[in-house]
Short mmCIF file of C-alpha atoms and ligand atoms in Angstrom, two decimals:
data_model
loop_
_atom_site.label_atom_id
_atom_site.label_comp_id
_atom_site.label_asym_id
_atom_site.label_seq_id
_atom_site.Cartn_x
_atom_site.Cartn_y
_atom_site.Cartn_z
CA MET A 253 -155.20 -27.31 -29.60
CA ALA A 254 -154.51 -29.18 -32.79
CA ILE A 255 -150.86 -30.10 -32.79
CA LEU A 256 -149.38 -29.68 -36.16
CA GLY A 257 -148.38 -33.14 -37.36
CA ALA A 258 -145.93 -32.98 -40.20
CA LYS A 259 -146.85 -29.50 -41.44
CA THR A 260 -144.10 -27.90 -43.51
CA PHE A 261 -142.84 -24.42 -42.63
CA GLN A 262 -140.63 -21.90 -44.41
CA ASN A 263 -138.19 -19.10 -43.75
CA TYR A 264 -139.52 -15.54 -43.79
CA ILE A 265 -137.24 -13.29 -45.84
CA ASP A 266 -138.00 -9.85 -47.25
CA GLY A 267 -141.71 -10.19 -46.55
CA GLU A 268 -142.12 -13.62 -48.17
CA TRP A 269 -142.33 -17.18 -46.91
CA VAL A 270 -139.66 -19.17 -48.77
CA ASP A 271 -137.91 -22.54 -48.71
CA ALA A 272 -134.20 -22.93 -48.03
CA ALA A 273 -132.08 -22.34 -51.13
CA SER A 274 -130.88 -25.95 -50.85
CA GLY A 275 -134.44 -27.31 -50.57
CA GLU A 276 -133.28 -29.39 -47.57
CA THR A 277 -135.37 -29.78 -44.42
CA PHE A 278 -135.26 -30.98 -40.81
CA GLU A 279 -137.99 -32.16 -38.49
CA SER A 280 -139.09 -30.87 -35.09
CA THR A 281 -140.44 -33.56 -32.75
CA SER A 282 -141.92 -33.44 -29.27
CA PRO A 283 -139.52 -34.30 -26.42
CA ALA A 284 -142.59 -35.47 -24.49
CA ASN A 285 -143.62 -38.38 -26.74
CA GLY A 286 -141.77 -38.14 -30.06
CA ASP A 287 -144.77 -36.79 -32.01
CA ALA A 288 -143.97 -34.91 -35.20
CA ILE A 289 -144.40 -31.16 -34.77
CA GLY A 290 -143.27 -29.77 -38.12
CA VAL A 291 -140.79 -29.79 -40.97
CA PHE A 292 -138.47 -26.81 -41.42
CA PRO A 293 -135.99 -25.50 -43.98
CA ARG A 294 -132.41 -26.55 -43.30
CA SER A 295 -130.91 -23.24 -44.33
CA SER A 296 -127.35 -22.31 -45.14
CA ALA A 297 -125.20 -19.24 -45.76
CA ALA A 298 -127.08 -18.55 -49.02
CA ASP A 299 -130.34 -18.00 -47.09
CA VAL A 300 -128.57 -15.85 -44.51
CA GLU A 301 -127.18 -13.77 -47.36
CA ARG A 302 -130.67 -13.05 -48.69
CA ALA A 303 -132.08 -12.29 -45.25
CA VAL A 304 -129.24 -9.92 -44.36
CA ALA A 305 -129.58 -8.09 -47.68
CA ALA A 306 -133.31 -7.65 -47.01
CA ALA A 307 -132.71 -6.46 -43.45
CA LYS A 308 -130.00 -4.06 -44.58
CA HIS A 309 -132.29 -2.55 -47.19
CA ALA A 310 -135.26 -2.32 -44.80
CA TYR A 311 -133.11 -0.63 -42.16
CA GLU A 312 -132.82 2.55 -44.20
CA ASP A 313 -136.56 3.13 -43.88
CA TRP A 314 -137.23 1.51 -40.49
CA ARG A 315 -134.67 3.70 -38.71
CA LEU A 316 -136.64 6.75 -39.91
CA VAL A 317 -140.05 5.50 -38.74
CA PRO A 318 -140.80 7.62 -35.64
CA ALA A 319 -139.98 5.60 -32.54
CA PRO A 320 -143.53 6.02 -31.07
CA LYS A 321 -144.86 4.37 -34.27
CA ARG A 322 -142.36 1.53 -33.89
CA GLY A 323 -143.61 1.24 -30.31
CA GLU A 324 -147.23 1.04 -31.48
CA LEU A 325 -146.33 -1.99 -33.55
CA LEU A 326 -145.08 -3.65 -30.38
CA PHE A 327 -148.35 -2.83 -28.60
CA ARG A 328 -150.25 -4.56 -31.42
CA PHE A 329 -147.85 -7.49 -31.11
CA ALA A 330 -148.46 -7.63 -27.33
CA HIS A 331 -152.18 -7.73 -27.99
CA LEU A 332 -151.82 -10.57 -30.50
CA LEU A 333 -149.58 -12.52 -28.14
CA SER A 334 -152.22 -12.13 -25.41
CA GLU A 335 -154.92 -13.45 -27.74
CA GLN A 336 -152.72 -16.41 -28.70
CA LYS A 337 -151.32 -17.04 -25.22
CA GLU A 338 -153.12 -20.32 -24.60
CA ASP A 339 -152.39 -21.76 -28.05
CA LEU A 340 -148.74 -20.77 -27.81
CA ALA A 341 -148.49 -22.32 -24.34
CA GLN A 342 -150.01 -25.58 -25.59
CA LEU A 343 -147.63 -25.61 -28.53
CA MET A 344 -144.73 -24.97 -26.16
CA ALA A 345 -145.75 -27.86 -23.89
CA HIS A 346 -145.59 -30.09 -26.98
CA GLU A 347 -142.54 -28.73 -28.79
CA MET A 348 -140.33 -27.77 -25.84
CA GLY A 349 -141.87 -29.84 -23.05
CA LYS A 350 -142.40 -27.37 -20.19
CA VAL A 351 -145.56 -27.67 -18.10
CA LEU A 352 -148.47 -25.44 -19.04
CA PRO A 353 -148.30 -22.92 -16.17
CA GLU A 354 -144.64 -22.30 -16.99
CA ALA A 355 -145.35 -22.19 -20.73
CA ARG A 356 -147.99 -19.53 -20.08
CA GLY A 357 -145.41 -17.65 -18.03
CA ASP A 358 -142.95 -17.83 -20.93
CA VAL A 359 -145.51 -16.21 -23.24
CA GLN A 360 -146.50 -13.68 -20.55
CA GLU A 361 -142.90 -12.57 -20.29
CA ALA A 362 -142.95 -11.72 -24.01
CA ILE A 363 -146.24 -9.86 -23.58
CA ASP A 364 -144.74 -7.85 -20.73
CA MET A 365 -141.63 -7.14 -22.78
CA ALA A 366 -143.71 -6.03 -25.77
CA TYR A 367 -145.64 -3.52 -23.65
CA TYR A 368 -142.52 -2.36 -21.86
CA MET A 369 -140.47 -1.88 -25.03
CA GLY A 370 -143.51 -0.44 -26.85
CA GLY A 371 -143.53 2.27 -24.17
CA GLU A 372 -139.84 2.92 -24.86
CA GLY A 373 -140.97 4.18 -28.25
CA ARG A 374 -142.06 7.35 -26.41
CA ARG A 375 -138.96 7.55 -24.22
CA LEU A 376 -135.58 6.40 -25.58
CA PHE A 377 -134.27 9.24 -23.46
CA GLY A 378 -131.00 10.94 -24.17
CA GLN A 379 -129.42 13.72 -22.15
CA THR A 380 -129.05 17.44 -22.46
CA THR A 381 -126.20 19.08 -20.61
CA PRO A 382 -124.97 22.63 -20.19
CA SER A 383 -122.08 23.66 -22.41
CA GLU A 384 -118.87 25.11 -21.04
CA LEU A 385 -119.21 27.82 -23.72
CA ARG A 386 -121.80 30.55 -24.25
CA ASP A 387 -124.53 30.15 -26.88
CA LYS A 388 -123.96 26.47 -27.35
CA PHE A 389 -126.34 23.52 -26.79
CA ASN A 390 -125.20 19.97 -25.93
CA MET A 391 -127.17 16.75 -26.10
CA SER A 392 -126.77 13.02 -26.59
CA VAL A 393 -129.19 10.84 -28.54
CA ARG A 394 -129.54 7.09 -29.00
CA GLN A 395 -129.13 5.90 -32.57
CA PRO A 396 -129.91 2.46 -34.03
CA ILE A 397 -127.00 0.42 -35.32
CA GLY A 398 -128.24 -1.65 -38.26
CA VAL A 399 -128.94 -5.34 -38.78
CA VAL A 400 -129.09 -7.39 -35.57
CA GLY A 401 -128.47 -11.15 -35.67
CA VAL A 402 -130.60 -12.84 -32.99
CA ILE A 403 -129.57 -16.39 -32.01
CA THR A 404 -131.64 -18.10 -29.33
CA PRO A 405 -131.80 -21.35 -27.33
CA TRP A 406 -134.78 -23.64 -26.93
CA ASN A 407 -135.49 -23.27 -23.21
CA PHE A 408 -137.49 -20.00 -23.38
CA PRO A 409 -138.66 -20.20 -26.97
CA ILE A 410 -140.99 -17.18 -26.86
CA ALA A 411 -139.57 -15.11 -23.99
CA ILE A 412 -135.92 -15.02 -25.11
CA PRO A 413 -136.63 -13.94 -28.71
CA SER A 414 -138.75 -11.13 -27.20
CA TRP A 415 -135.89 -9.96 -24.93
CA LYS A 416 -133.73 -9.45 -28.00
CA MET A 417 -135.98 -8.60 -30.93
CA LEU A 418 -138.35 -6.15 -29.25
CA PRO A 419 -135.72 -3.74 -27.91
CA ALA A 420 -133.76 -4.11 -31.16
CA LEU A 421 -136.84 -3.14 -33.17
CA VAL A 422 -138.07 -0.27 -31.04
CA CYS A 423 -134.59 1.24 -31.21
CA GLY A 424 -134.81 1.22 -35.03
CA ASN A 425 -132.72 -1.83 -35.95
CA THR A 426 -133.81 -4.61 -38.29
CA VAL A 427 -133.48 -8.31 -37.39
CA VAL A 428 -132.42 -11.66 -38.78
CA PHE A 429 -133.58 -14.29 -36.31
CA LYS A 430 -132.23 -17.83 -35.99
CA PRO A 431 -134.21 -19.84 -33.44
CA ALA A 432 -132.98 -23.10 -31.90
CA THR A 433 -133.54 -26.19 -34.05
CA ASP A 434 -135.35 -27.87 -31.12
CA THR A 435 -138.10 -25.21 -31.07
CA PRO A 436 -138.48 -23.83 -34.59
CA THR A 437 -142.28 -23.78 -34.58
CA LEU A 438 -142.39 -21.36 -31.67
CA GLY A 439 -139.85 -19.11 -33.39
CA GLU A 440 -141.98 -19.27 -36.49
CA ARG A 441 -145.18 -18.36 -34.60
CA PHE A 442 -143.38 -15.43 -32.98
CA VAL A 443 -142.50 -14.03 -36.41
CA GLU A 444 -145.97 -14.74 -37.84
CA LEU A 445 -147.47 -12.61 -35.08
CA LEU A 446 -145.00 -9.78 -35.73
CA VAL A 447 -146.01 -9.91 -39.39
CA GLU A 448 -149.67 -9.79 -38.34
CA ALA A 449 -148.86 -6.81 -36.13
CA GLY A 450 -147.74 -4.98 -39.27
CA VAL A 451 -143.98 -5.27 -39.51
CA SER A 452 -142.94 -4.33 -43.05
CA ALA A 453 -140.89 -6.44 -45.46
CA GLY A 454 -137.29 -7.05 -44.44
CA VAL A 455 -137.61 -5.56 -40.93
CA VAL A 456 -137.87 -9.03 -39.37
CA ASN A 457 -136.59 -12.16 -41.10
CA ILE A 458 -136.36 -15.72 -39.79
CA VAL A 459 -133.86 -18.26 -41.09
CA HIS A 460 -134.13 -21.78 -39.67
CA GLY A 461 -131.20 -24.12 -39.30
CA GLY A 462 -128.21 -25.14 -37.23
CA GLY A 463 -125.76 -23.02 -35.27
CA GLY A 464 -122.77 -24.19 -37.30
CA GLU A 465 -124.39 -23.11 -40.55
CA VAL A 466 -127.00 -20.37 -40.10
CA GLY A 467 -125.72 -19.01 -36.76
CA ASN A 468 -122.13 -18.99 -37.90
CA ALA A 469 -123.00 -17.33 -41.23
CA LEU A 470 -124.81 -14.57 -39.35
CA VAL A 471 -121.87 -13.99 -37.01
CA GLN A 472 -119.46 -13.87 -39.96
CA HIS A 473 -121.56 -11.61 -42.15
CA PRO A 474 -119.99 -8.17 -42.67
CA ASP A 475 -123.41 -6.47 -42.82
CA VAL A 476 -124.50 -7.72 -39.37
CA PRO A 477 -122.76 -5.42 -36.89
CA VAL A 478 -124.67 -6.69 -33.85
CA ILE A 479 -125.15 -10.25 -32.55
CA SER A 480 -127.27 -11.12 -29.53
CA LEU A 481 -126.79 -14.73 -28.43
CA THR A 482 -128.21 -16.72 -25.56
CA GLY A 483 -126.66 -20.15 -25.25
CA SER A 484 -123.90 -22.16 -23.67
CA ARG A 485 -120.54 -20.78 -22.61
CA GLU A 486 -118.82 -22.81 -25.34
CA THR A 487 -120.99 -21.26 -28.05
CA GLY A 488 -120.39 -17.80 -26.56
CA VAL A 489 -116.63 -18.25 -26.79
CA GLU A 490 -116.86 -19.48 -30.38
CA VAL A 491 -119.12 -16.62 -31.46
CA THR A 492 -116.83 -14.09 -29.78
CA LYS A 493 -113.82 -15.45 -31.67
CA THR A 494 -115.69 -15.54 -34.97
CA GLY A 495 -116.95 -11.99 -34.57
CA ALA A 496 -113.64 -10.57 -33.37
CA ASP A 497 -112.14 -9.96 -36.81
CA ARG A 498 -114.97 -7.58 -37.63
CA LEU A 499 -115.12 -6.05 -34.14
CA LYS A 500 -118.78 -6.97 -33.85
CA HIS A 501 -120.93 -5.88 -30.96
CA ILE A 502 -121.65 -9.20 -29.32
CA HIS A 503 -124.07 -9.63 -26.47
CA LEU A 504 -123.84 -12.96 -24.64
CA GLU A 505 -126.19 -14.53 -22.09
CA LEU A 506 -124.58 -17.84 -21.18
CA GLY A 507 -124.70 -20.50 -18.51
CA GLY A 508 -125.19 -20.53 -14.76
CA LYS A 509 -124.51 -22.65 -11.68
CA ASN A 510 -126.79 -20.82 -9.33
CA ALA A 511 -127.04 -21.43 -5.60
CA ILE A 512 -129.67 -20.94 -2.93
CA ILE A 513 -128.23 -20.24 0.52
CA VAL A 514 -130.34 -21.37 3.48
CA LEU A 515 -129.17 -19.91 6.78
CA ASP A 516 -129.99 -21.19 10.27
CA ASP A 517 -132.71 -18.57 10.79
CA ALA A 518 -134.46 -19.21 7.46
CA ASN A 519 -138.16 -19.88 7.12
CA LEU A 520 -137.68 -23.50 6.07
CA ASP A 521 -141.12 -23.95 4.50
CA LEU A 522 -140.42 -21.03 2.24
CA ALA A 523 -136.89 -22.22 1.47
CA VAL A 524 -138.10 -25.70 0.51
CA ASP A 525 -140.74 -24.22 -1.82
CA GLY A 526 -138.14 -21.91 -3.36
CA ILE A 527 -135.63 -24.70 -3.90
CA ILE A 528 -138.12 -27.16 -5.41
CA TRP A 529 -139.41 -24.49 -7.81
CA SER A 530 -135.93 -23.29 -8.76
CA ALA A 531 -134.24 -26.69 -9.05
CA PHE A 532 -136.96 -28.68 -10.80
CA GLY A 533 -139.08 -26.07 -12.61
CA THR A 534 -138.61 -26.41 -16.40
CA SER A 535 -136.95 -29.74 -15.47
CA GLY A 536 -133.95 -27.71 -14.30
CA GLN A 537 -133.37 -26.38 -17.81
CA ARG A 538 -133.14 -22.71 -16.91
CA CYS A 539 -130.00 -20.66 -16.97
CA THR A 540 -131.13 -19.47 -13.51
CA ALA A 541 -131.96 -22.95 -12.14
CA ALA A 542 -130.80 -23.69 -8.59
CA SER A 543 -128.37 -26.52 -9.20
CA ARG A 544 -126.71 -25.92 -5.82
CA VAL A 545 -128.16 -25.52 -2.34
CA ILE A 546 -125.84 -24.18 0.34
CA ALA A 547 -127.24 -25.13 3.74
CA HIS A 548 -126.17 -23.96 7.18
CA GLU A 549 -125.10 -26.98 9.25
CA ALA A 550 -127.84 -26.28 11.81
CA VAL A 551 -130.59 -26.85 9.23
CA TYR A 552 -128.84 -29.17 6.77
CA ASP A 553 -130.38 -32.49 7.91
CA LYS A 554 -133.89 -31.14 8.20
CA LEU A 555 -133.66 -29.33 4.86
CA VAL A 556 -132.28 -32.32 2.98
CA ALA A 557 -135.02 -34.61 4.37
CA ARG A 558 -137.71 -32.12 3.30
CA LEU A 559 -136.20 -31.68 -0.17
CA VAL A 560 -136.03 -35.41 -0.79
CA ALA A 561 -139.64 -35.88 0.34
CA GLU A 562 -140.87 -33.08 -1.92
CA ALA A 563 -138.78 -34.22 -4.91
CA GLU A 564 -140.22 -37.71 -4.60
CA LYS A 565 -143.77 -36.37 -4.66
CA MET A 566 -143.24 -34.71 -8.03
CA GLN A 567 -145.20 -36.21 -10.86
CA LEU A 568 -143.41 -36.64 -14.18
CA GLY A 569 -145.47 -36.49 -17.34
CA TYR A 570 -146.61 -34.61 -20.38
CA GLY A 571 -146.44 -30.87 -19.85
CA TRP A 572 -149.97 -30.34 -21.15
CA GLU A 573 -151.56 -32.59 -18.49
CA ASP A 574 -152.79 -30.83 -15.35
CA GLU A 575 -151.27 -33.29 -12.88
CA THR A 576 -147.73 -32.99 -14.30
CA ASP A 577 -145.13 -31.23 -12.15
CA VAL A 578 -142.03 -32.04 -14.21
CA GLY A 579 -141.98 -32.41 -17.98
CA PRO A 580 -139.33 -33.96 -20.21
CA VAL A 581 -135.86 -32.65 -20.92
CA ILE A 582 -135.25 -31.42 -24.43
CA ASN A 583 -133.62 -34.38 -26.21
CA GLN A 584 -131.63 -37.60 -25.92
CA ALA A 585 -128.29 -35.77 -25.73
CA ALA A 586 -129.56 -33.74 -22.76
CA LEU A 587 -130.83 -36.90 -21.04
CA ASP A 588 -127.45 -38.60 -21.54
CA LYS A 589 -125.58 -35.56 -20.24
CA ILE A 590 -127.77 -35.29 -17.15
CA HIS A 591 -127.35 -38.97 -16.34
CA SER A 592 -123.59 -38.78 -16.89
CA TYR A 593 -123.48 -36.18 -14.09
CA THR A 594 -125.28 -38.60 -11.77
CA GLU A 595 -122.48 -41.08 -12.41
CA ILE A 596 -119.88 -38.34 -11.95
CA GLY A 597 -121.44 -37.30 -8.63
CA LYS A 598 -121.45 -40.88 -7.33
CA ASP A 599 -117.85 -41.40 -8.46
CA GLU A 600 -116.84 -38.19 -6.72
CA GLY A 601 -118.24 -39.49 -3.44
CA ALA A 602 -121.41 -37.42 -3.14
CA THR A 603 -124.47 -39.18 -1.73
CA LEU A 604 -127.31 -39.73 -4.19
CA LEU A 605 -130.35 -39.05 -1.98
CA THR A 606 -133.10 -39.43 -4.57
CA GLY A 607 -133.63 -39.68 -8.32
CA GLY A 608 -130.58 -40.30 -10.45
CA GLU A 609 -132.36 -42.27 -13.14
CA VAL A 610 -134.20 -42.03 -16.41
CA ALA A 611 -137.95 -42.33 -15.81
CA SER A 612 -140.10 -44.75 -17.79
CA GLY A 613 -143.55 -46.37 -17.64
CA ASN A 614 -146.94 -44.83 -18.45
CA GLY A 615 -145.68 -43.74 -21.89
CA LEU A 616 -142.68 -41.83 -20.51
CA GLU A 617 -140.31 -44.10 -22.44
CA LYS A 618 -141.51 -42.34 -25.62
CA GLY A 619 -139.87 -39.11 -24.40
CA TYR A 620 -136.90 -37.92 -22.35
CA TYR A 621 -137.70 -37.92 -18.64
CA TYR A 622 -135.32 -37.73 -15.70
CA ARG A 623 -136.29 -38.11 -12.06
CA PRO A 624 -135.73 -35.05 -9.85
CA THR A 625 -132.33 -35.72 -8.35
CA VAL A 626 -130.82 -34.53 -5.06
CA PHE A 627 -127.20 -35.11 -4.06
CA GLY A 628 -126.07 -34.59 -0.45
CA ASP A 629 -122.58 -34.43 1.12
CA VAL A 630 -121.37 -32.44 -1.84
CA ASP A 631 -117.98 -30.79 -1.74
CA PRO A 632 -117.99 -27.35 -3.38
CA GLN A 633 -115.15 -28.38 -5.71
CA MET A 634 -116.88 -31.47 -7.09
CA ARG A 635 -117.84 -31.30 -10.75
CA ILE A 636 -121.53 -31.62 -9.87
CA ALA A 637 -121.10 -28.42 -7.84
CA GLN A 638 -119.08 -26.58 -10.49
CA GLU A 639 -120.44 -27.47 -13.94
CA GLU A 640 -123.75 -26.61 -15.54
CA ILE A 641 -125.85 -29.80 -15.80
CA PHE A 642 -129.00 -28.16 -17.22
CA GLY A 643 -131.34 -30.79 -15.83
CA PRO A 644 -133.35 -31.63 -12.69
CA THR A 645 -130.31 -32.20 -10.47
CA THR A 646 -129.32 -30.21 -7.42
CA ALA A 647 -126.30 -30.57 -5.14
CA VAL A 648 -126.58 -29.78 -1.41
CA ILE A 649 -123.46 -28.39 0.27
CA LYS A 650 -123.10 -27.97 4.05
CA VAL A 651 -121.51 -24.78 5.47
CA ARG A 652 -120.87 -23.44 8.99
CA ASP A 653 -121.79 -19.74 8.58
CA VAL A 654 -122.77 -16.92 6.28
CA ASP A 655 -119.16 -16.14 5.35
CA GLN A 656 -118.53 -19.64 4.12
CA ALA A 657 -121.93 -19.69 2.39
CA ILE A 658 -121.08 -16.60 0.35
CA GLU A 659 -117.62 -17.92 -0.45
CA VAL A 660 -119.05 -21.21 -1.73
CA SER A 661 -121.78 -19.45 -3.67
CA ASN A 662 -119.14 -17.30 -5.39
CA GLY A 663 -116.68 -20.15 -5.91
CA ILE A 664 -117.71 -21.00 -9.48
CA LYS A 665 -116.90 -19.60 -12.89
CA TYR A 666 -120.46 -18.43 -13.58
CA GLY A 667 -122.33 -15.51 -11.99
CA LEU A 668 -125.96 -15.34 -13.06
CA SER A 669 -128.48 -15.73 -10.23
CA SER A 670 -128.13 -16.13 -6.46
CA SER A 671 -130.44 -16.37 -3.48
CA ILE A 672 -130.45 -16.34 0.30
CA PHE A 673 -133.10 -17.33 2.80
CA THR A 674 -132.68 -15.52 6.12
CA GLN A 675 -134.75 -13.36 8.46
CA ASP A 676 -131.75 -11.27 9.39
CA VAL A 677 -131.64 -7.95 7.56
CA ASN A 678 -127.93 -7.51 8.22
CA ARG A 679 -127.00 -10.83 6.66
CA ALA A 680 -129.40 -10.18 3.76
CA PHE A 681 -127.71 -6.87 2.95
CA ARG A 682 -124.33 -8.51 3.27
CA ALA A 683 -125.41 -11.06 0.65
CA MET A 684 -126.83 -8.36 -1.65
CA ARG A 685 -123.44 -6.70 -1.62
CA ASP A 686 -121.10 -9.68 -1.72
CA LEU A 687 -122.75 -12.35 -3.87
CA LYS A 688 -120.99 -12.17 -7.24
CA ALA A 689 -123.97 -12.51 -9.55
CA GLY A 690 -126.07 -10.40 -11.87
CA ILE A 691 -129.18 -11.18 -9.82
CA THR A 692 -129.75 -11.74 -6.07
CA TYR A 693 -133.04 -12.81 -4.53
CA ILE A 694 -133.80 -12.45 -0.83
CA ASN A 695 -136.23 -15.06 0.51
CA ALA A 696 -137.10 -16.31 -2.97
CA GLY A 697 -135.55 -18.91 -5.26
CA THR A 698 -133.14 -18.17 -8.11
CA ILE A 699 -135.81 -17.65 -10.77
CA GLY A 700 -138.43 -14.98 -11.31
CA ALA A 701 -136.90 -12.09 -13.25
CA GLU A 702 -139.19 -9.22 -14.31
CA VAL A 703 -138.77 -7.47 -17.64
CA HIS A 704 -138.16 -3.94 -16.40
CA LEU A 705 -134.93 -4.76 -14.56
CA PRO A 706 -131.63 -5.69 -16.22
CA PHE A 707 -131.13 -9.42 -16.75
CA GLY A 708 -127.75 -11.10 -17.11
CA GLY A 709 -124.73 -12.24 -15.21
CA VAL A 710 -121.14 -11.55 -14.26
CA LYS A 711 -118.00 -13.65 -14.87
CA ASP A 712 -118.44 -16.41 -17.47
CA THR A 713 -122.21 -15.92 -17.71
CA GLY A 714 -121.72 -13.11 -20.17
CA ASN A 715 -119.60 -10.28 -21.44
CA GLY A 716 -120.91 -7.36 -19.46
CA HIS A 717 -124.09 -6.54 -21.35
CA ARG A 718 -127.60 -6.95 -19.99
CA GLU A 719 -130.95 -7.62 -21.54
CA ALA A 720 -134.33 -6.26 -20.42
CA GLY A 721 -134.99 -2.98 -18.68
CA GLN A 722 -133.26 0.19 -19.74
CA ALA A 723 -129.99 -1.73 -19.99
CA ALA A 724 -131.20 -3.48 -23.16
CA LEU A 725 -131.35 -0.13 -24.94
CA ASP A 726 -127.65 0.37 -24.35
CA PHE A 727 -126.84 -2.71 -26.37
CA PHE A 728 -129.16 -2.02 -29.28
CA THR A 729 -128.23 1.66 -29.75
CA GLU A 730 -125.11 3.72 -29.94
CA TRP A 731 -124.78 7.12 -28.35
CA LYS A 732 -124.25 10.17 -30.50
CA SER A 733 -123.20 13.43 -28.82
CA ILE A 734 -124.34 16.57 -30.62
CA TYR A 735 -123.01 20.10 -30.10
CA VAL A 736 -124.99 23.02 -31.52
CA ASP A 737 -123.12 26.30 -31.56
CA TYR A 738 -125.42 29.31 -32.11
CA SER A 739 -122.87 31.98 -31.21
CA GLY A 740 -122.01 32.75 -34.84
CA LYS A 741 -118.29 32.50 -34.16
CA LEU A 742 -115.76 29.70 -33.84
CA GLN A 743 -115.61 28.75 -30.16
CA LYS A 744 -112.91 26.33 -29.05
CA ALA A 745 -113.70 23.92 -26.23
CA GLN A 746 -110.99 23.69 -23.55
CA ILE A 747 -109.18 26.63 -25.17
CA ASP A 748 -111.59 29.61 -25.03
CA THR A 749 -111.94 29.37 -21.27
P1 LIG B 1092 -126.37 -23.66 -27.46
O1 LIG B 1092 -125.20 -22.80 -27.15
O2 LIG B 1092 -126.12 -25.04 -27.91
O3 LIG B 1092 -127.26 -22.99 -28.62
C1 LIG B 1092 -127.78 -21.67 -28.50
C2 LIG B 1092 -128.01 -21.13 -29.91
O4 LIG B 1092 -126.75 -20.91 -30.53
C3 LIG B 1092 -128.76 -22.10 -30.83
O5 LIG B 1092 -129.65 -21.37 -31.67
C4 LIG B 1092 -127.64 -22.72 -31.64
O6 LIG B 1092 -128.06 -23.22 -32.90
C5 LIG B 1092 -126.69 -21.54 -31.80
N1 LIG B 1092 -125.30 -21.89 -32.08
C6 LIG B 1092 -124.61 -22.99 -31.71
N2 LIG B 1092 -123.34 -22.93 -32.18
C7 LIG B 1092 -123.23 -21.76 -32.85
C8 LIG B 1092 -122.16 -21.12 -33.55
N3 LIG B 1092 -120.96 -21.68 -33.65
N4 LIG B 1092 -122.37 -19.91 -34.09
C9 LIG B 1092 -123.58 -19.30 -33.99
N5 LIG B 1092 -124.63 -19.88 -33.36
C10 LIG B 1092 -124.46 -21.09 -32.78
O7 LIG B 1092 -127.31 -23.62 -26.18
P2 LIG B 1092 -128.68 -24.39 -25.91
O8 LIG B 1092 -128.38 -25.82 -25.62
O9 LIG B 1092 -129.67 -24.09 -26.99
O10 LIG B 1092 -129.20 -23.65 -24.58
C11 LIG B 1092 -128.74 -23.97 -23.32
C12 LIG B 1092 -127.69 -23.00 -22.83
O11 LIG B 1092 -128.21 -21.68 -22.88
C13 LIG B 1092 -127.33 -23.24 -21.38
O12 LIG B 1092 -125.94 -23.10 -21.19
C14 LIG B 1092 -128.06 -22.12 -20.64
O13 LIG B 1092 -127.53 -21.76 -19.41
C15 LIG B 1092 -127.98 -21.03 -21.64
N6 LIG B 1092 -129.01 -20.02 -21.37
C16 LIG B 1092 -128.61 -18.83 -20.85
C17 LIG B 1092 -129.56 -17.86 -20.54
C18 LIG B 1092 -129.15 -16.53 -19.99
O14 LIG B 1092 -129.93 -15.60 -20.10
N7 LIG B 1092 -127.98 -16.38 -19.38
C19 LIG B 1092 -130.92 -18.12 -20.77
C20 LIG B 1092 -131.28 -19.37 -21.29
C21 LIG B 1092 -130.31 -20.31 -21.60
#
C-alpha cells in the first residue's frame, strides 16, 4: 500500500473534519524505520468540549434508534473492515510495527467484535420475573448511559477501540474517542470507516492528542459519565482519582505479568511453541505477553535450552516483510525501558541466556529493535519477575511442583492471563481453579482471547469490569427495574403478603 508520507489529518467532531482549536499539530512516525506517517491535531480541552457537546446532543436521538438498527450499522462496519483488512494491516505494520500476520489478526478481532456486537442489537436481553403480588408484571431492561470517553493504547490500535466503541454504540451510547499518540492514523481510519458505515453526526467523535491534555479533559468533563481506558497501571490510578469527584463509571484494563507454567509431564514441543509465541509475539508488547515461564525442575534445563535456540532463530525486521518474526518496539522510551530491565536482571543475579541488547544492522538502526531476551535462574521476587517490562523479555523460574508453580504464578500484583502445560487433567483443573487471573489457558500460551468471552484481569490489572462478551454490556448499560401493576388498586410489596 501507499504509506501516507506527511499527510495532514483532522479531528472528527459533530460530523465534520476539523483542526485543533489551537492549530497545533504532532507527527506520527514509523517505529520500524522513522518514516513519516502523518500529521495530527494536537488538541486540548477546548476540542474535547466541542466533541462532548456534540456527543451529548447526538445521544438524545441515538438512544432512541432501535437497537437492531444500531446493530445493522455495526454489520456494515464489519463488512467495511473486512474489505480494508489488508490495507489496515499494512498501515499497522508501518505505524505500530507489528508483523503482518499479527496485524491482520488485530483487524480480524475488530471484525469479529463488530459482528458479535451487531448481533447484540437483536438481543440486549433483560429479565422478566414473577411478582410477589397478583396482577403485577416485573422486568429489568438495559439502558444506555450517555457519552462514553474511550482512551486507548497503541499496542492493539484497531482491536482495542473496537472492544470499547462497538458495545458502547450498540447499547445506545455516543462516543468521544482519544487514540494513543503513537498510532493516530489507525484510530483515524477506524472512525472514517464508522462514518462510511453511516454513523450520524456527533455519535462518534475523535479528538487526537496527549493523555495529559485530551485524556485528562475527557475524564474531568462533567458530561462524560463513562470512561473506558486501556493503559498502564499508573494511568489507571490517575484516571480513577481524577474521575472520583464526579463518581464516574471507570472501566480499566491495565498491565500484566503473565506466566506460563510447564509441568514435568508437559508436551515440550507444544510448550516451546506457546512460550515463543506468547513472549515474543508483538515484540512482547501485549498486556497478555508471557514475561515469566515457570518450569518444573525436571524439565527446566531442556526447556531453557530449547527456548534459547528458538529465540536465537527469530528474525528481526520490518513488520511488512514476510521473513520477519519480530518487529520493532514502539518508541525510544520503550527501547530504553526494556534495556534498563536487562541491566536490572543482571544486577539482580539472574543469568542472561540470550538477547539483552538493542539490535542494529541491515537498516534496523533506523528503528527501535530489541533482541528476544531470555533470563534463567530467576528468583520470583526479582524485579524482572515482578514488573511489567512490555518488551521481548521473559524470565524463567524453576519450581519443584505444581503447588509451588501456582504460588509463583499468583505471586505478583497483576492478574490478567495465565497458562499451564500438562497432560494431567487433575492438575489442569487445579490450575483453572487456583490461578488468580482473569484468563487461564490449558496447553496454550497466554494470548489468544476470543471476542465472545469476557476479557480482563483481577488484582491490579483492572477494577472488576470486563470487556468483550456479554460482560461488556454490563459496563456500557445500566439496569432499570420496571414494575407494572395492572390490579387497579394500590398493592404494597412486602406488606400486602
Ligand atoms: P498508557 O497508560 O501510557 O496510555 C494509554 C492511554 O491513556 C493513551 O491514550 C494515553 O494518551 C492515555 N493517558 C495517559 N495519561 C492519561 C491521563 N492522565 N488521563 C487520561 N488519559 C491518559 O499506556 P500505553 O503505553 O499506551 O500502553 C501500554 C500499557 O497498556 C501496558 O501497561 C499494557 O499492559 C496496557 N494494556 C492493557 C491491556 C488490557 O486489556 N489489560 C491491553 C493492552 C495494553
